[in-house]
Amino acid sequence: MEQRDLQVSDREVYEAILGELKREQETLVMIASENYASSAVMQAQASVLTNKYAEGYPGSRYYGGCDYVDRVERLAIERVKRLFHAPYANVQPHSGSQANMVVYLSFLDRGDRILGMNLSHGGHLTHGSPVSFSGKLFEAFSYGVSRESHRIDYDQVRDLARRHKPRLIIAGASAYPRLIDFQAFEAIARETGAYLMVDMAHIAGLVAAGLHPSPVEAADFVTSTTHKTLRGPRGGVLFAKEQYGDRLDKGVFPGIQGGPLMHVIAAKAVAFGEALTPQFMEYQKQVILNARTLADKLTEHGFNLVSGGTDNHLLLLDLSSHGMTGADAERLLGQAGIVVNKNTVPFDKKGPKITSGIRIGTPALSTRGMGVDVMETIAGLIKMVLENPNSESVLKKTRNTVSELCTSYPIYGKPGLEK
């Protein structure tokens, strides 16, 4: 087969990739679920391992020629178990959603009851939303946050668990800015005879650094993505108590997946190795410090934050008092070069396509090396843009400041290279 560089062989795709690189370099990415993978992670993901079929597990494959991919997968498993002090791990799930699906299909029967966090209160689609497989295959009930504090109402969780007797309780969220009490969930699950699954996709990096309580001992199953705060490739990982390992391995393969993505598993191994370094812990400390600084400054600027602040990497702005929808805020900030996403807030009266709020995260900006002084500047930019929605001069001024910040804190010095 003729080997040609992408720039020559497929100009359209090449230009789209360059465009995306330019977009990431020249905007402030503040979507809480996004981050920048290192060059080493991307090199592993773009490796020849993409060529290899390896159905099965290390030492027990259905294909020959698996010596090197076995080595890579064993490294990934060993590293991530060490990182999270977990007795069992499976690194093959293609995504966090598929890791969740493995747990459901391995331990539940169709129609069983599950109890997860309400999507509009910060939960995830796969925690029982009616538009997800989780809500279609199982009878789903949801808990939420207190109307007064906007924090998880553990008394409500207990009452719902006692009333509905779910087979599985799901903890974890995609838009919840506070610490989660996994021991409280464990006690409720044990009292009501339910399994406990924790989806720690958003907070995995904070957990790995010891800056958020770990769910590994409390839960029967723990699922996660490998990007977000963990800063690896897009993918999933699954942890559990050791006695569930064989059943979960079969649930991944041949249960819902065929051949594993060995190039992605190699990239996961690299990311797990990076997360075991002291530098990673310092990075996670900065993520939290940046989020708290941003929350404090936005509060000073008169914005209403869900739960009044943050303990982790994200914050939610309720824009109802500003007479603005989340969709409008996302659009305006995007025009200024500040990338966020519209998000429902607890007890939101607007639908998910409009919303009353926006979700803001600090993982990607912290990867760029930005600190609290920059967060204070960004809080001011957000205030200017949202309080002057029709001012072209404000947009222009903000875009100039964003450009200066992005130039001062590049994500890659050259394409494919670290800063």
Tab-separated table of C-alpha atoms in Angstrom:
chain	number	residue	atom	x	y	z
A	1	MET	CA	0.000	0.000	0.000
A	2	GLU	CA	1.325	3.397	-0.927
A	3	GLN	CA	2.202	5.401	2.183
A	4	ARG	CA	1.316	9.083	1.861
A	5	ASP	CA	1.225	11.852	4.414
A	6	LEU	CA	-2.274	12.947	5.459
A	7	GLN	CA	-1.589	16.443	4.200
A	8	VAL	CA	-1.158	14.980	0.718
A	9	SER	CA	-3.579	12.049	0.809
A	10	ASP	CA	-6.639	13.755	2.319
A	11	ARG	CA	-6.450	17.505	2.343
A	12	GLU	CA	-10.021	17.945	3.609
A	13	VAL	CA	-9.467	15.938	6.779
A	14	TYR	CA	-6.017	17.463	7.272
A	15	GLU	CA	-7.423	20.987	7.103
A	16	ALA	CA	-10.225	20.105	9.534
A	17	ILE	CA	-7.647	18.824	12.039
A	18	LEU	CA	-5.550	21.966	11.631
A	19	GLY	CA	-8.697	24.016	12.133
A	20	GLU	CA	-9.480	22.216	15.356
A	21	LEU	CA	-5.917	22.688	16.603
A	22	LYS	CA	-6.190	26.403	15.846
A	23	ARG	CA	-9.550	26.604	17.625
A	24	GLU	CA	-8.161	24.905	20.727
A	25	GLN	CA	-5.068	27.106	20.724
A	26	GLU	CA	-6.955	30.367	20.246
A	27	THR	CA	-9.929	29.960	22.597
A	28	LEU	CA	-10.368	29.508	26.333
A	29	VAL	CA	-11.825	26.008	26.624
A	30	MET	CA	-13.867	26.001	29.825
A	31	ILE	CA	-16.099	23.012	29.210
A	32	ALA	CA	-15.729	20.977	32.406
A	33	SER	CA	-15.521	17.626	30.605
A	34	GLU	CA	-12.747	18.680	28.201
A	35	ASN	CA	-8.984	18.733	28.600
A	36	TYR	CA	-5.757	18.511	26.577
A	37	ALA	CA	-4.002	15.166	26.270
A	38	SER	CA	-0.214	15.213	26.347
A	39	SER	CA	1.898	14.588	23.269
A	40	ALA	CA	2.911	11.224	24.724
A	41	VAL	CA	-0.745	10.176	25.066
A	42	MET	CA	-1.482	11.249	21.491
A	43	GLN	CA	1.606	9.478	20.150
A	44	ALA	CA	0.502	6.224	21.772
A	45	GLN	CA	-3.025	6.614	20.422
A	46	ALA	CA	-1.702	7.252	16.900
A	47	SER	CA	0.550	4.166	17.018
A	48	VAL	CA	0.611	0.921	15.021
A	49	LEU	CA	-1.372	-0.707	17.821
A	50	THR	CA	-4.474	0.488	15.954
A	51	ASN	CA	-3.751	-2.362	13.498
A	52	LYS	CA	-4.036	-5.183	16.053
A	53	TYR	CA	-7.086	-7.302	16.835
A	54	ALA	CA	-6.906	-8.651	20.376
A	55	GLU	CA	-10.270	-10.059	21.439
A	56	GLY	CA	-10.003	-11.464	24.938
A	57	TYR	CA	-7.599	-10.527	27.700
A	58	PRO	CA	-3.814	-10.667	28.246
A	59	GLY	CA	-2.657	-14.267	28.126
A	60	SER	CA	-6.044	-15.423	26.824
A	61	ARG	CA	-6.648	-13.934	23.371
A	62	TYR	CA	-8.562	-15.275	20.410
A	63	TYR	CA	-5.862	-14.047	18.017
A	64	GLY	CA	-2.160	-14.714	17.636
A	65	GLY	CA	0.568	-12.098	17.685
A	66	CYS	CA	-0.584	-10.428	20.902
A	67	ASP	CA	2.689	-10.370	22.850
A	68	TYR	CA	3.126	-6.605	22.715
A	69	VAL	CA	-0.511	-5.625	23.155
A	70	ASP	CA	-0.631	-7.963	26.158
A	71	ARG	CA	2.296	-6.052	27.598
A	72	VAL	CA	0.534	-2.726	27.039
A	73	GLU	CA	-2.764	-3.834	28.566
A	74	ARG	CA	-1.053	-5.315	31.610
A	75	LEU	CA	0.787	-2.023	32.104
A	76	ALA	CA	-2.491	-0.094	31.893
A	77	ILE	CA	-4.186	-2.393	34.410
A	78	GLU	CA	-1.281	-2.368	36.854
A	79	ARG	CA	-0.922	1.407	36.722
A	80	VAL	CA	-4.592	2.267	37.122
A	81	LYS	CA	-5.015	-0.197	40.000
A	82	ARG	CA	-2.059	1.459	41.735
A	83	LEU	CA	-3.402	4.917	40.962
A	84	PHE	CA	-6.803	4.258	42.551
A	85	HIS	CA	-5.796	1.540	45.044
A	86	ALA	CA	-8.280	-0.776	43.371
A	87	PRO	CA	-8.278	-4.593	43.619
A	88	TYR	CA	-9.711	-5.052	40.104
A	89	ALA	CA	-9.750	-2.989	36.918
A	90	ASN	CA	-10.800	-3.445	33.312
A	91	VAL	CA	-9.316	-0.937	30.847
A	92	GLN	CA	-11.178	-2.090	27.728
A	93	PRO	CA	-14.461	-0.081	27.851
A	94	HIS	CA	-14.571	2.306	24.905
A	95	SER	CA	-16.301	5.003	26.970
A	96	GLY	CA	-17.691	5.793	30.382
A	97	SER	CA	-21.202	5.100	29.134
A	98	GLN	CA	-20.159	1.629	28.021
A	99	ALA	CA	-18.519	0.993	31.385
A	100	ASN	CA	-21.865	1.838	32.982
A	101	MET	CA	-23.669	-0.442	30.549
A	102	VAL	CA	-21.364	-3.324	31.486
A	103	VAL	CA	-22.359	-3.016	35.141
A	104	TYR	CA	-26.079	-2.826	34.360
A	105	LEU	CA	-26.127	-5.756	31.956
A	106	SER	CA	-23.852	-7.916	34.116
A	107	PHE	CA	-25.764	-7.571	37.381
A	108	LEU	CA	-29.315	-6.492	36.543
A	109	ASP	CA	-32.224	-8.032	34.693
A	110	ARG	CA	-34.350	-6.032	32.297
A	111	GLY	CA	-36.988	-4.109	34.218
A	112	ASP	CA	-35.022	-4.022	37.487
A	113	ARG	CA	-35.214	-0.801	39.431
A	114	ILE	CA	-32.323	1.672	39.531
A	115	LEU	CA	-31.937	4.919	41.474
A	116	GLY	CA	-29.714	7.660	40.082
A	117	MET	CA	-29.304	11.424	40.164
A	118	ASN	CA	-31.828	13.524	38.278
A	119	LEU	CA	-30.304	14.716	35.000
A	120	SER	CA	-31.543	18.283	35.503
A	121	HIS	CA	-29.966	18.346	38.971
A	122	GLY	CA	-26.542	17.335	37.669
A	123	GLY	CA	-26.798	13.620	36.890
A	124	HIS	CA	-25.877	11.847	33.663
A	125	LEU	CA	-27.929	10.375	30.823
A	126	THR	CA	-26.813	6.853	31.710
A	127	HIS	CA	-28.053	7.153	35.290
A	128	GLY	CA	-31.661	6.505	34.323
A	129	SER	CA	-32.710	9.138	31.796
A	130	PRO	CA	-35.695	7.951	29.717
A	131	VAL	CA	-33.841	8.800	26.478
A	132	SER	CA	-30.900	6.546	27.449
A	133	PHE	CA	-30.631	2.757	27.424
A	134	SER	CA	-30.507	3.029	31.226
A	135	GLY	CA	-34.017	4.445	31.333
A	136	LYS	CA	-35.357	2.260	28.536
A	137	LEU	CA	-34.146	-1.105	29.849
A	138	PHE	CA	-34.686	-0.494	33.560
A	139	GLU	CA	-37.296	1.099	35.795
A	140	ALA	CA	-35.545	4.278	36.808
A	141	PHE	CA	-36.147	6.553	39.781
A	142	SER	CA	-34.209	9.715	40.552
A	143	TYR	CA	-33.037	11.694	43.533
A	144	GLY	CA	-31.935	15.320	43.462
A	145	VAL	CA	-30.579	18.215	45.442
A	146	SER	CA	-32.165	20.268	48.190
A	147	ARG	CA	-34.068	23.296	46.941
A	148	GLU	CA	-32.416	25.419	49.646
A	149	SER	CA	-28.775	24.293	49.509
A	150	HIS	CA	-28.577	22.744	46.024
A	151	ARG	CA	-26.600	19.884	47.581
A	152	ILE	CA	-27.513	16.202	47.365
A	153	ASP	CA	-30.377	15.436	49.724
A	154	TYR	CA	-29.184	12.198	51.306
A	155	ASP	CA	-32.386	11.867	53.332
A	156	GLN	CA	-34.303	11.890	50.050
A	157	VAL	CA	-31.947	9.252	48.625
A	158	ARG	CA	-32.593	7.046	51.658
A	159	ASP	CA	-36.361	7.549	51.533
A	160	LEU	CA	-36.493	6.712	47.820
A	161	ALA	CA	-34.296	3.651	48.295
A	162	ARG	CA	-36.484	2.382	51.130
A	163	ARG	CA	-39.657	3.004	49.122
A	164	HIS	CA	-38.622	1.619	45.741
A	165	LYS	CA	-36.036	-1.022	46.715
A	166	PRO	CA	-33.765	-0.485	43.697
A	167	ARG	CA	-31.402	-3.251	42.663
A	168	LEU	CA	-28.732	-0.634	41.935
A	169	ILE	CA	-28.042	2.841	43.329
A	170	ILE	CA	-25.895	5.160	41.205
A	171	ALA	CA	-23.801	7.970	42.699
A	172	GLY	CA	-21.786	10.457	40.683
A	173	ALA	CA	-22.655	13.389	38.468
A	174	SER	CA	-21.764	15.392	35.390
A	175	ALA	CA	-22.709	18.834	36.729
A	176	TYR	CA	-22.446	18.833	40.524
A	177	PRO	CA	-19.936	21.239	42.079
A	178	ARG	CA	-19.692	19.740	45.561
A	179	LEU	CA	-18.001	16.785	47.263
A	180	ILE	CA	-20.021	13.571	47.234
A	181	ASP	CA	-20.373	11.530	50.437
A	182	PHE	CA	-19.791	7.998	49.182
A	183	GLN	CA	-20.026	6.538	52.693
A	184	ALA	CA	-23.562	7.904	52.978
A	185	PHE	CA	-24.460	6.201	49.707
A	186	GLU	CA	-22.813	2.983	50.884
A	187	ALA	CA	-24.867	2.964	54.092
A	188	ILE	CA	-28.095	3.482	52.137
A	189	ALA	CA	-27.228	0.723	49.689
A	190	ARG	CA	-26.391	-1.743	52.454
A	191	GLU	CA	-29.559	-0.906	54.369
A	192	THR	CA	-31.787	-1.444	51.347
A	193	GLY	CA	-29.936	-4.414	49.815
A	194	ALA	CA	-28.853	-2.593	46.671
A	195	TYR	CA	-25.618	-2.666	44.741
A	196	LEU	CA	-23.781	0.667	44.717
A	197	MET	CA	-22.170	1.983	41.535
A	198	VAL	CA	-20.206	5.227	41.498
A	199	ASP	CA	-19.627	7.006	38.203
A	200	MET	CA	-16.585	9.175	38.962
A	201	ALA	CA	-15.918	10.237	35.366
A	202	HIS	CA	-15.765	13.950	36.164
A	203	ILE	CA	-13.765	13.778	39.374
A	204	ALA	CA	-11.397	10.879	38.592
A	205	GLY	CA	-8.316	13.096	38.407
A	206	LEU	CA	-9.178	14.720	41.742
A	207	VAL	CA	-9.709	11.292	43.312
A	208	ALA	CA	-6.408	10.023	41.908
A	209	ALA	CA	-4.617	12.987	43.493
A	210	GLY	CA	-6.316	12.438	46.856
A	211	LEU	CA	-8.243	15.725	46.619
A	212	HIS	CA	-11.727	14.192	46.572
A	213	PRO	CA	-12.869	11.212	48.684
A	214	SER	CA	-12.372	7.931	46.835
A	215	PRO	CA	-15.384	5.729	46.100
A	216	VAL	CA	-13.339	2.565	45.551
A	217	GLU	CA	-13.797	1.036	49.013
A	218	ALA	CA	-17.400	2.167	49.442
A	219	ALA	CA	-18.822	1.031	46.094
A	220	ASP	CA	-19.373	-2.371	44.549
A	221	PHE	CA	-18.538	-0.888	41.149
A	222	VAL	CA	-16.759	2.291	40.063
A	223	THR	CA	-16.778	3.547	36.483
A	224	SER	CA	-14.954	6.419	34.858
A	225	THR	CA	-13.877	8.030	31.662
A	226	THR	CA	-10.149	8.445	31.082
A	227	HIS	CA	-10.221	12.005	29.764
A	228	LYS	CA	-11.797	14.948	31.660
A	229	THR	CA	-9.774	15.617	34.832
A	230	LEU	CA	-7.721	12.435	34.271
A	231	ARG	CA	-6.304	14.059	31.110
A	232	GLY	CA	-5.930	10.884	29.051
A	233	PRO	CA	-7.457	9.673	25.786
A	234	ARG	CA	-11.198	9.485	25.304
A	235	GLY	CA	-12.206	6.133	26.754
A	236	GLY	CA	-13.535	4.283	29.788
A	237	VAL	CA	-12.315	2.206	32.715
A	238	LEU	CA	-14.086	-0.012	35.216
A	239	PHE	CA	-13.241	-0.906	38.838
A	240	ALA	CA	-14.966	-3.281	41.243
A	241	LYS	CA	-14.605	-5.410	44.296
A	242	GLU	CA	-12.470	-8.396	43.380
A	243	GLN	CA	-15.264	-10.975	43.600
A	244	TYR	CA	-17.082	-9.278	40.698
A	245	GLY	CA	-14.105	-9.261	38.335
A	246	ASP	CA	-14.773	-12.391	36.284
A	247	ARG	CA	-18.394	-11.464	35.712
A	248	LEU	CA	-17.469	-7.947	34.613
A	249	ASP	CA	-14.702	-9.168	32.308
A	250	LYS	CA	-17.281	-11.306	30.531
A	251	GLY	CA	-19.672	-8.362	30.511
A	252	VAL	CA	-17.142	-6.283	28.571
A	253	PHE	CA	-16.069	-9.087	26.243
A	254	PRO	CA	-17.980	-10.805	24.785
A	255	GLY	CA	-20.885	-9.027	26.504
A	256	ILE	CA	-21.021	-5.639	24.793
A	257	GLN	CA	-17.704	-5.241	22.968
A	258	GLY	CA	-15.565	-7.150	20.508
A	259	GLY	CA	-11.941	-6.311	19.857
A	260	PRO	CA	-10.464	-3.770	22.283
A	261	LEU	CA	-8.958	-0.547	20.959
A	262	MET	CA	-5.339	-1.373	21.755
A	263	HIS	CA	-3.987	1.987	20.618
A	264	VAL	CA	-6.373	3.697	23.033
A	265	ILE	CA	-5.422	1.281	25.827
A	266	ALA	CA	-1.768	2.184	25.200
A	267	ALA	CA	-2.695	5.861	25.509
A	268	LYS	CA	-4.564	5.070	28.738
A	269	ALA	CA	-1.435	3.377	30.097
A	270	VAL	CA	0.599	6.502	29.327
A	271	ALA	CA	-1.987	8.754	30.992
A	272	PHE	CA	-2.136	6.544	34.087
A	273	GLY	CA	1.642	6.732	34.284
A	274	GLU	CA	1.493	10.525	34.082
A	275	ALA	CA	-1.165	10.598	36.812
A	276	LEU	CA	1.165	8.707	39.170
A	277	THR	CA	3.672	11.576	39.182
A	278	PRO	CA	3.934	14.357	41.817
A	279	GLN	CA	3.386	16.908	39.036
A	280	PHE	CA	-0.097	15.522	38.455
A	281	MET	CA	-1.069	16.122	42.079
A	282	GLU	CA	0.124	19.719	41.846
A	283	TYR	CA	-1.882	20.125	38.643
A	284	GLN	CA	-5.069	18.890	40.336
A	285	LYS	CA	-4.522	21.269	43.246
A	286	GLN	CA	-4.372	24.100	40.714
A	287	VAL	CA	-7.563	22.889	39.027
A	288	ILE	CA	-9.462	23.198	42.323
A	289	LEU	CA	-7.827	26.471	43.312
A	290	ASN	CA	-8.655	27.949	39.914
A	291	ALA	CA	-12.283	26.813	40.147
A	292	ARG	CA	-12.690	28.299	43.624
A	293	THR	CA	-11.088	31.577	42.547
A	294	LEU	CA	-13.362	31.780	39.529
A	295	ALA	CA	-16.399	31.019	41.711
A	296	ASP	CA	-15.449	33.666	44.269
A	297	LYS	CA	-14.859	36.367	41.660
A	298	LEU	CA	-18.069	35.609	39.760
A	299	THR	CA	-19.974	35.790	43.035
A	300	GLU	CA	-18.376	39.182	43.716
A	301	HIS	CA	-19.518	40.230	40.245
A	302	GLY	CA	-23.121	39.482	41.201
A	303	PHE	CA	-23.640	36.067	39.599
A	304	ASN	CA	-25.704	33.351	41.266
A	305	LEU	CA	-23.766	30.095	41.640
A	306	VAL	CA	-25.613	26.831	42.187
A	307	SER	CA	-24.867	25.685	45.780
A	308	GLY	CA	-23.016	28.965	46.334
A	309	GLY	CA	-19.625	27.791	45.093
A	310	THR	CA	-17.559	24.711	44.281
A	311	ASP	CA	-15.432	21.990	45.877
A	312	ASN	CA	-14.150	20.517	42.635
A	313	HIS	CA	-13.295	21.433	39.046
A	314	LEU	CA	-16.581	22.983	37.923
A	315	LEU	CA	-19.176	25.572	38.768
A	316	LEU	CA	-22.712	26.253	37.600
A	317	LEU	CA	-24.025	29.742	36.942
A	318	ASP	CA	-27.761	30.260	37.241
A	319	LEU	CA	-28.486	33.186	34.916
A	320	SER	CA	-32.177	33.522	35.726
A	321	SER	CA	-31.620	36.713	37.701
A	322	HIS	CA	-29.737	38.180	34.734
A	323	GLY	CA	-32.695	37.588	32.411
A	324	MET	CA	-30.557	35.422	30.146
A	325	THR	CA	-30.763	31.793	29.042
A	326	GLY	CA	-27.882	29.358	29.076
A	327	ALA	CA	-28.103	29.048	25.295
A	328	ASP	CA	-27.700	32.821	24.898
A	329	ALA	CA	-24.757	32.911	27.318
A	330	GLU	CA	-23.015	30.031	25.544
A	331	ARG	CA	-23.403	31.808	22.216
A	332	LEU	CA	-22.219	35.200	23.458
A	333	LEU	CA	-19.201	33.840	25.302
A	334	GLY	CA	-18.339	31.674	22.300
A	335	GLN	CA	-18.265	34.760	20.095
A	336	ALA	CA	-15.762	36.246	22.557
A	337	GLY	CA	-13.556	33.147	22.463
A	338	ILE	CA	-14.682	31.701	25.813
A	339	VAL	CA	-16.060	28.182	25.288
A	340	VAL	CA	-18.616	26.932	27.842
A	341	ASN	CA	-21.758	24.843	27.612
A	342	LYS	CA	-25.362	25.647	28.454
A	343	ASN	CA	-26.576	23.504	31.335
A	344	THR	CA	-29.747	22.999	33.309
A	345	VAL	CA	-29.724	24.103	36.921
A	346	PRO	CA	-31.718	22.435	39.722
A	347	PHE	CA	-35.466	22.985	39.331
A	348	ASP	CA	-34.881	24.553	35.920
A	349	LYS	CA	-38.084	25.615	34.148
A	350	LYS	CA	-36.409	25.714	30.738
A	351	GLY	CA	-35.654	22.626	28.659
A	352	PRO	CA	-32.183	21.152	28.045
A	353	LYS	CA	-31.869	22.899	24.679
A	354	ILE	CA	-32.324	26.334	26.259
A	355	THR	CA	-31.510	25.998	30.000
A	356	SER	CA	-31.161	28.645	32.680
A	357	GLY	CA	-27.466	28.153	33.291
A	358	ILE	CA	-23.973	27.454	32.048
A	359	ARG	CA	-21.383	24.974	33.270
A	360	ILE	CA	-17.799	26.209	33.604
A	361	GLY	CA	-14.716	24.096	34.309
A	362	THR	CA	-11.013	24.728	34.910
A	363	PRO	CA	-9.194	21.490	33.886
A	364	ALA	CA	-8.157	22.619	30.396
A	365	LEU	CA	-7.072	26.120	31.438
A	366	SER	CA	-5.060	24.629	34.294
A	367	THR	CA	-3.325	22.292	31.830
A	368	ARG	CA	-2.275	25.394	29.902
A	369	GLY	CA	-0.579	26.664	33.066
A	370	MET	CA	-3.060	29.398	33.919
A	371	GLY	CA	-3.336	30.349	37.586
A	372	VAL	CA	-5.591	32.327	39.896
A	373	ASP	CA	-4.584	35.699	38.465
A	374	VAL	CA	-5.823	34.611	35.054
A	375	MET	CA	-9.039	33.261	36.600
A	376	GLU	CA	-9.725	36.684	38.069
A	377	THR	CA	-9.235	38.223	34.640
A	378	ILE	CA	-11.521	35.657	33.003
A	379	ALA	CA	-14.240	36.265	35.599
A	380	GLY	CA	-14.140	39.922	34.618
A	381	LEU	CA	-14.374	39.042	30.930
A	382	ILE	CA	-17.421	36.826	31.558
A	383	LYS	CA	-19.089	39.657	33.475
A	384	MET	CA	-18.411	42.161	30.679
A	385	VAL	CA	-19.739	39.932	27.925
A	386	LEU	CA	-22.881	38.739	29.711
A	387	GLU	CA	-23.804	42.178	31.020
A	388	ASN	CA	-23.271	43.848	27.646
A	389	PRO	CA	-24.850	41.366	25.225
A	390	ASN	CA	-25.300	43.893	22.410
A	391	SER	CA	-21.932	45.612	22.590
A	392	GLU	CA	-19.613	44.877	19.683
A	393	SER	CA	-16.861	46.917	21.339
A	394	VAL	CA	-17.009	44.692	24.452
A	395	LEU	CA	-16.821	41.572	22.280
A	396	LYS	CA	-13.851	42.974	20.397
A	397	LYS	CA	-12.035	43.957	23.590
A	398	THR	CA	-12.713	40.535	25.119
A	399	ARG	CA	-11.514	38.701	22.018
A	400	ASN	CA	-8.265	40.690	22.130
A	401	THR	CA	-7.686	39.781	25.783
A	402	VAL	CA	-8.510	36.130	25.099
A	403	SER	CA	-6.029	36.129	22.232
A	404	GLU	CA	-3.316	37.565	24.472
A	405	LEU	CA	-3.958	34.943	27.151
A	406	CYS	CA	-3.920	32.080	24.651
A	407	THR	CA	-0.645	33.315	23.165
A	408	SER	CA	0.910	33.558	26.637
A	409	TYR	CA	-0.256	30.055	27.596
A	410	PRO	CA	-0.034	27.831	24.475
A	411	ILE	CA	-1.279	24.258	24.670
A	412	TYR	CA	1.412	23.005	22.296
A	413	GLY	CA	4.471	25.002	21.287
A	414	LYS	CA	4.209	23.443	17.832
A	415	PRO	CA	1.630	20.971	16.526
A	416	GLY	CA	2.194	17.713	18.397
A	417	LEU	CA	4.717	19.160	20.840
A	418	GLU	CA	4.386	20.149	24.478
A	419	LYS	CA	4.593	23.740	25.574
